[in-house]
CSV table of C-alpha atoms in Angstrom, one decimal:
chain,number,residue,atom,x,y,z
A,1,UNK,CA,180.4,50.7,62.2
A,2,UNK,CA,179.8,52.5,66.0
A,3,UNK,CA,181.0,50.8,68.7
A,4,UNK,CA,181.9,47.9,67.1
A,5,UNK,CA,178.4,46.6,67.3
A,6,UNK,CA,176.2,48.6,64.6
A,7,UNK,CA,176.8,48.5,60.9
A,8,UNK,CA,175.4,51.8,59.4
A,9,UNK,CA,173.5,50.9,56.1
A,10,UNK,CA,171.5,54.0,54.2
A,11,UNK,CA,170.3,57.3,55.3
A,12,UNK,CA,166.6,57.3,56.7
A,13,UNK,CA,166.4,60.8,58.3
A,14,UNK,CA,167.7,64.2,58.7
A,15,UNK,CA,166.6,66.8,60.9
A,16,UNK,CA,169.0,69.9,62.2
A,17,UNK,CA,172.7,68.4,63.5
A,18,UNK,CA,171.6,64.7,63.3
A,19,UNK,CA,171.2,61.9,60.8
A,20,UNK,CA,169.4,58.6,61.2
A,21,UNK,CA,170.6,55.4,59.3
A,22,UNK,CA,169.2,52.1,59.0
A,23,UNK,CA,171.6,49.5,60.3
A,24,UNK,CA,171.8,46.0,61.6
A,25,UNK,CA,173.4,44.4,65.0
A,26,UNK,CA,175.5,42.1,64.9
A,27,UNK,CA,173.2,39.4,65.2
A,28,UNK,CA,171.8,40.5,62.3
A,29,UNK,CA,168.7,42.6,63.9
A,30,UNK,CA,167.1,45.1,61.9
A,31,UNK,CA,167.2,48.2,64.2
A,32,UNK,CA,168.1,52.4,63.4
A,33,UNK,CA,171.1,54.7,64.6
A,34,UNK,CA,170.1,58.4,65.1
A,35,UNK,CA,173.5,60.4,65.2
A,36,UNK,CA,173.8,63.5,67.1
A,37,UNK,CA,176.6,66.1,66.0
A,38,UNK,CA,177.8,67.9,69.2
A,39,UNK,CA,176.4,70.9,67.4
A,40,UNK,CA,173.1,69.6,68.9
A,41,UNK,CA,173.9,70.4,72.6
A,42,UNK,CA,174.5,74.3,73.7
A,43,UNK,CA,177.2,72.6,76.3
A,44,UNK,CA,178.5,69.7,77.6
A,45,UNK,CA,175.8,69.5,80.4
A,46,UNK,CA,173.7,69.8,78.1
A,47,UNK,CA,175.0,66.2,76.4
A,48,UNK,CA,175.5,65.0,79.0
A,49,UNK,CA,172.2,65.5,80.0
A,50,UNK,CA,170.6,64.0,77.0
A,51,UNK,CA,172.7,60.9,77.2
A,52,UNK,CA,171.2,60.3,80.2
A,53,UNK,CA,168.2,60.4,79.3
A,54,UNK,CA,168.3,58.5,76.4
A,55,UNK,CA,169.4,55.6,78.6
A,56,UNK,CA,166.6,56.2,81.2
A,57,UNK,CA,164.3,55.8,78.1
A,58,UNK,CA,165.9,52.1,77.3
A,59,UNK,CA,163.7,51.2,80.8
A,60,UNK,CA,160.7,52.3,79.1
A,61,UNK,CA,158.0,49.6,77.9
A,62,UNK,CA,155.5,51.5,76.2
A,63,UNK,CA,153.6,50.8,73.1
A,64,UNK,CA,153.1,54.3,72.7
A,65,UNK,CA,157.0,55.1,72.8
A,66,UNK,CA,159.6,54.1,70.0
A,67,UNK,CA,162.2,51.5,71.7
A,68,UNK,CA,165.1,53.0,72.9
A,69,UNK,CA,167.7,49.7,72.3
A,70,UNK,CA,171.2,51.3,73.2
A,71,UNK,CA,173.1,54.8,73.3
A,72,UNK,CA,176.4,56.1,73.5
A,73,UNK,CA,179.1,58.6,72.9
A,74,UNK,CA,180.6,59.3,69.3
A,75,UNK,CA,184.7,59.4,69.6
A,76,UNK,CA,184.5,62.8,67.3
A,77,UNK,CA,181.8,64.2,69.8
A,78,UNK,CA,178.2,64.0,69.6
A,79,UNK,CA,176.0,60.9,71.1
A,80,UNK,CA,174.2,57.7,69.1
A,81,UNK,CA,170.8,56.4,69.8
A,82,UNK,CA,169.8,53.2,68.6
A,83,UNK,CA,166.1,52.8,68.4
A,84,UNK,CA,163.6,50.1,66.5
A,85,UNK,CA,163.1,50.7,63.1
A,86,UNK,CA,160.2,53.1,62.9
A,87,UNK,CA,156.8,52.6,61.3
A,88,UNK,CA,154.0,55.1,60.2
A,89,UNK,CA,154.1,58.2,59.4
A,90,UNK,CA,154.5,61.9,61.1
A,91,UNK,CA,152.0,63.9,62.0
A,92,UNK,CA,153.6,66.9,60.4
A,93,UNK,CA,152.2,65.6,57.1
A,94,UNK,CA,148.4,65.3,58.4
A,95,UNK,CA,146.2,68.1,57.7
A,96,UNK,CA,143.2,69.5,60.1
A,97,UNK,CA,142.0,66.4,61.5
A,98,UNK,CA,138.7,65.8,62.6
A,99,UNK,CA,138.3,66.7,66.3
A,100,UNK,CA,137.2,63.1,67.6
A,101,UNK,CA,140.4,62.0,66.2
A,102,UNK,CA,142.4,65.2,67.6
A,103,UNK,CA,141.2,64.1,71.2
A,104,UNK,CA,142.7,60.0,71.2
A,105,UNK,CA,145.6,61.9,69.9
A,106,UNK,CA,146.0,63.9,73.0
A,107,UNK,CA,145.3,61.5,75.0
A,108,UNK,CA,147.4,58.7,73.9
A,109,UNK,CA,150.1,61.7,73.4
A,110,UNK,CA,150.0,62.5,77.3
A,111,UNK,CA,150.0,59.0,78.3
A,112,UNK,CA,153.4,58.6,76.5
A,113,UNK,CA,154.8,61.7,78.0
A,114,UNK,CA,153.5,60.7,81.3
A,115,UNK,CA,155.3,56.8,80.8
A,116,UNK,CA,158.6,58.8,80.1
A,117,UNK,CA,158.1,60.6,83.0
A,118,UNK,CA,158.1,58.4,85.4
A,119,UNK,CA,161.7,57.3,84.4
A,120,UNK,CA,162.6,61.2,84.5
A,121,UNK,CA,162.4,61.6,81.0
A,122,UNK,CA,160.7,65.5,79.7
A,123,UNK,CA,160.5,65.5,75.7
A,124,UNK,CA,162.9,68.3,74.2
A,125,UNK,CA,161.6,68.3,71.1
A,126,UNK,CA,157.6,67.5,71.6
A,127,UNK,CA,155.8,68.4,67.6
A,128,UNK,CA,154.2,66.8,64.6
A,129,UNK,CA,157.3,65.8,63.9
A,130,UNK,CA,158.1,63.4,66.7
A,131,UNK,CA,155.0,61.8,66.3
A,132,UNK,CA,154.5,58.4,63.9
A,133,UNK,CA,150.6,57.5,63.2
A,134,UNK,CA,149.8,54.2,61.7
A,135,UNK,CA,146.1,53.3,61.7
A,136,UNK,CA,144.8,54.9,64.8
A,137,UNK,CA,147.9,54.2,66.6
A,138,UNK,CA,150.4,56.7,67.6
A,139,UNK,CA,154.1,56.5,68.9
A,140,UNK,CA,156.7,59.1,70.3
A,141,UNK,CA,160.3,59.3,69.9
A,142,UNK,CA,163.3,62.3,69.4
A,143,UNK,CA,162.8,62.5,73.4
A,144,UNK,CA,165.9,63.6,74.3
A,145,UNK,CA,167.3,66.5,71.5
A,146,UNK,CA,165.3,69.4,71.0
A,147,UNK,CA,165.9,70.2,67.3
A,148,UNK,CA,168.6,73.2,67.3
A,149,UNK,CA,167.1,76.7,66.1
A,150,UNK,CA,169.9,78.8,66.5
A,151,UNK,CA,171.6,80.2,69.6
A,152,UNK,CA,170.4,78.8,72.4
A,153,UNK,CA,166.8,77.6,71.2
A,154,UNK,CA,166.3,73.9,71.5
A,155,UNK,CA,163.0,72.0,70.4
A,156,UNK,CA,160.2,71.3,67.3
A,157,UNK,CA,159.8,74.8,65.6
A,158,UNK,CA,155.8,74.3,65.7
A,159,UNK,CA,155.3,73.9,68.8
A,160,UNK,CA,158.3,75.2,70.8
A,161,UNK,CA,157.8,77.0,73.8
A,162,UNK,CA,159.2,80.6,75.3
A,163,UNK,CA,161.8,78.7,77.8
A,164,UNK,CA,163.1,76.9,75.3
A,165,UNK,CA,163.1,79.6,72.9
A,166,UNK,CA,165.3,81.2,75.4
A,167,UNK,CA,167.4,78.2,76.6
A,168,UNK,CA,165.9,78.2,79.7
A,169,UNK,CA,165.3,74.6,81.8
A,170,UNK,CA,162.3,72.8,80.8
A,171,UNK,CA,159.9,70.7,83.1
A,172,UNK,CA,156.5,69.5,82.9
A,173,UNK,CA,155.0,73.2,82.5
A,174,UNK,CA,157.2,73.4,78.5
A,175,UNK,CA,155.2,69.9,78.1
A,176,UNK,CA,151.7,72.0,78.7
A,177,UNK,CA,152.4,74.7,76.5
A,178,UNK,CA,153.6,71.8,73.7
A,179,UNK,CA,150.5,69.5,73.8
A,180,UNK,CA,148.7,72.2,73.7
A,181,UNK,CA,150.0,73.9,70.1
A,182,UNK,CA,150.1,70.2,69.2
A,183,UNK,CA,146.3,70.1,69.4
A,184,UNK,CA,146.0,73.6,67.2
A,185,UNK,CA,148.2,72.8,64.5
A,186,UNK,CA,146.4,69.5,64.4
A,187,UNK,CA,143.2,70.7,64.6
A,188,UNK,CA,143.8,73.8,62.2
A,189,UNK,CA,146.2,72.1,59.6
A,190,UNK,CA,148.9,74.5,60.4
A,191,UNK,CA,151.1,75.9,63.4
A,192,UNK,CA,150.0,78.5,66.1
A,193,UNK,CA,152.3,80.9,63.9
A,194,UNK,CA,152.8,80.4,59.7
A,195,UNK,CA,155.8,82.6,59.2
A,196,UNK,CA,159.0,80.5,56.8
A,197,UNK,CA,161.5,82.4,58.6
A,198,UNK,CA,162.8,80.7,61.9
A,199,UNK,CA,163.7,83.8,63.8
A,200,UNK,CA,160.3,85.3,63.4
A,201,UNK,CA,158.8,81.9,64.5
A,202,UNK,CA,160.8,81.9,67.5
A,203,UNK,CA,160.0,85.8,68.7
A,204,UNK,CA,156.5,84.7,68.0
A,205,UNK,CA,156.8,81.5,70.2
A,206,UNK,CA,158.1,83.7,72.8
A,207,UNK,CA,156.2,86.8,73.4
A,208,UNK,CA,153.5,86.3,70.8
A,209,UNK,CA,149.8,85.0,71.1
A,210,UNK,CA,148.4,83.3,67.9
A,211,UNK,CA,145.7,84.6,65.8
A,212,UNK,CA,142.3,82.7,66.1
A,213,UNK,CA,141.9,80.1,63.3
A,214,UNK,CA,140.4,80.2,60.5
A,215,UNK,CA,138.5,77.1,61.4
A,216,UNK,CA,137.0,79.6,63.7
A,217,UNK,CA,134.1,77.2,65.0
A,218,UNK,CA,135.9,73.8,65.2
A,219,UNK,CA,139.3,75.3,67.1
A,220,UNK,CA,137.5,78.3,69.0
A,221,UNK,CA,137.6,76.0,72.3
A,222,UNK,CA,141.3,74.7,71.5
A,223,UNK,CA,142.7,77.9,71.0
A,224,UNK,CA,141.2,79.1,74.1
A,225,UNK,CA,142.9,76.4,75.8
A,226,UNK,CA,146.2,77.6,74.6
A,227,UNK,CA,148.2,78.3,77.8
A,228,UNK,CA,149.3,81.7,78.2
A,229,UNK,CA,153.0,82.1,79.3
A,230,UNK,CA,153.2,82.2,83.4
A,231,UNK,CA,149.8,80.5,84.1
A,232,UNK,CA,151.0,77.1,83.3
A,233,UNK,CA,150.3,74.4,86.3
A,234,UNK,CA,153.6,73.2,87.3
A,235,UNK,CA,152.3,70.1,89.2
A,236,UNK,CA,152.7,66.5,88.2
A,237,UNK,CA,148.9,66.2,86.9
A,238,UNK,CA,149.1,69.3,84.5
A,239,UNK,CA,150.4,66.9,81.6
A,240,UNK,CA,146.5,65.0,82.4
A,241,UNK,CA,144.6,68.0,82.8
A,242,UNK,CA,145.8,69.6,79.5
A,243,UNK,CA,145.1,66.5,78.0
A,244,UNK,CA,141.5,66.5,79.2
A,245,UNK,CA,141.0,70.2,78.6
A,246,UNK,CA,142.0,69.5,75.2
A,247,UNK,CA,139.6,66.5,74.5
A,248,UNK,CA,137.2,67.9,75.9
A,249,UNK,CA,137.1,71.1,73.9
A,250,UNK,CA,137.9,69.6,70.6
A,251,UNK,CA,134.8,67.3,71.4
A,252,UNK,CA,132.8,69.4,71.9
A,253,UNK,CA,133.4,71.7,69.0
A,254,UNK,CA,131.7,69.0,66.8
A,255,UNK,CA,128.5,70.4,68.0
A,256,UNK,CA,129.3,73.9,66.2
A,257,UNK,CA,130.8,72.3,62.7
């Protein structure tokens, strides 16, 4: 049981330093506990930090955002999340999409970050991953913990950007570079770089450009919309005008299929 309140049942998830379980309240509710080892935070700022955030998300209404229900501290170290059970499934396991689809994506991806924004919330860990489809609807979670890669790299291995490569701060410019490998590896049916091994993906991520895809004519556009490191718009409306960069581009290339 954590806190007295949530009985842990069976093991749902894992992704690097944390492990999801399905438990119940104690009113019986059917909800999930995501633990975080404190192997998932380069400091305590950096938990700190997280924790915040996490209970700046539990103000967040959004149909397009997993619940946040309650969050805490672990008494061996580490935080808790407890979320609503989660429905659907990633978008890691989606292939090349078509592009009609690719642009609601973005979209509906860019209003969630933009809700979690306004509560002061930036997504660590933005990738296929953190992304449940069911139907044509889409949801967001793993806001608050970028996935750790070793050292101080924090975030989703496909679409991780140089700062958090190095461990630098992230803000809403790490958010354009992000959605914006989102949209390749959907549109291509793999990630801006292929390579297994992490630490060439993350030198890649870092001081890399991706090859053009194979789906030359249907991500052309997209990949020319890939932000290059240093020209990414750090105002408040670069999260929107990514988004309608990207829709636009992956639109149109439906003219060239």
């Amino acid at each position: 049981m954590i806190d007295g309140t949530y009985t842990l049942g069976a093991v749902v998830r894992e992704r690097g330093g944390s492990v999801t379980y399905e438990a119940t309240d104690l009113s019986g509710g059917q909800v999930e506990v995501s633990v975080y080892a404190a192997g998932c935070f380069v400091s305590p700022v950096a938990l700190e930090r997280s924790l915040r955030e996490l209970r700046q998300l539990e103000k967040v209404q959004s149909p397009l955002i997993v619940r946040v229900i309650d969050t805490g501290k672990m008494s061996q170290g580490g935080i808790y999340e407890v979320h609503e059970r989660l429905t659907g499934v990633p978008l890691s396991s989606a292939g090349s999409l078509p592009p009609a689809e690719v642009a609601q994506i973005v979209h509906d991806v860019a209003a969630a970050l933009a809700a979690a924004q306004k509560v002061g919330v930036v997504h660590r860990n933005l990738g296929a991953d953190s992304i449940l489809r069911e139907g044509s609807d889409i949801r967001l979670f793993n806001f608050a913990v970028g996935d750790p890669q070793g050292g101080v790299s924090f975030g989703a291995i496909d679409c991780i950007a140089p700062e958090q490569v190095e461990g630098k701060n992230i803000d809403e410019r790490t958010l354009v570079y992000n959605l914006a490998a989102l949209t390749y590896r959907l549109l291509a049916g793999q990630s801006l770089f292929t390579t297994e091994d992490t630490g060439t993906a993350l030198l890649q991520h870092a001081a890399s450009l991706p090859s053009r895809p194979r789906c030359r004519r249907r991500c052309s556009r997209a990949w020319r919309r890939i932000p290059r490191r240093g020209r990414r718009c750090p105002s408040s409306s670069a999260i929107s005008a990514t988004s309608s960069a990207t829709s636009r581009a992956t639109l149109a290339s439906r003219t060239t299929l």
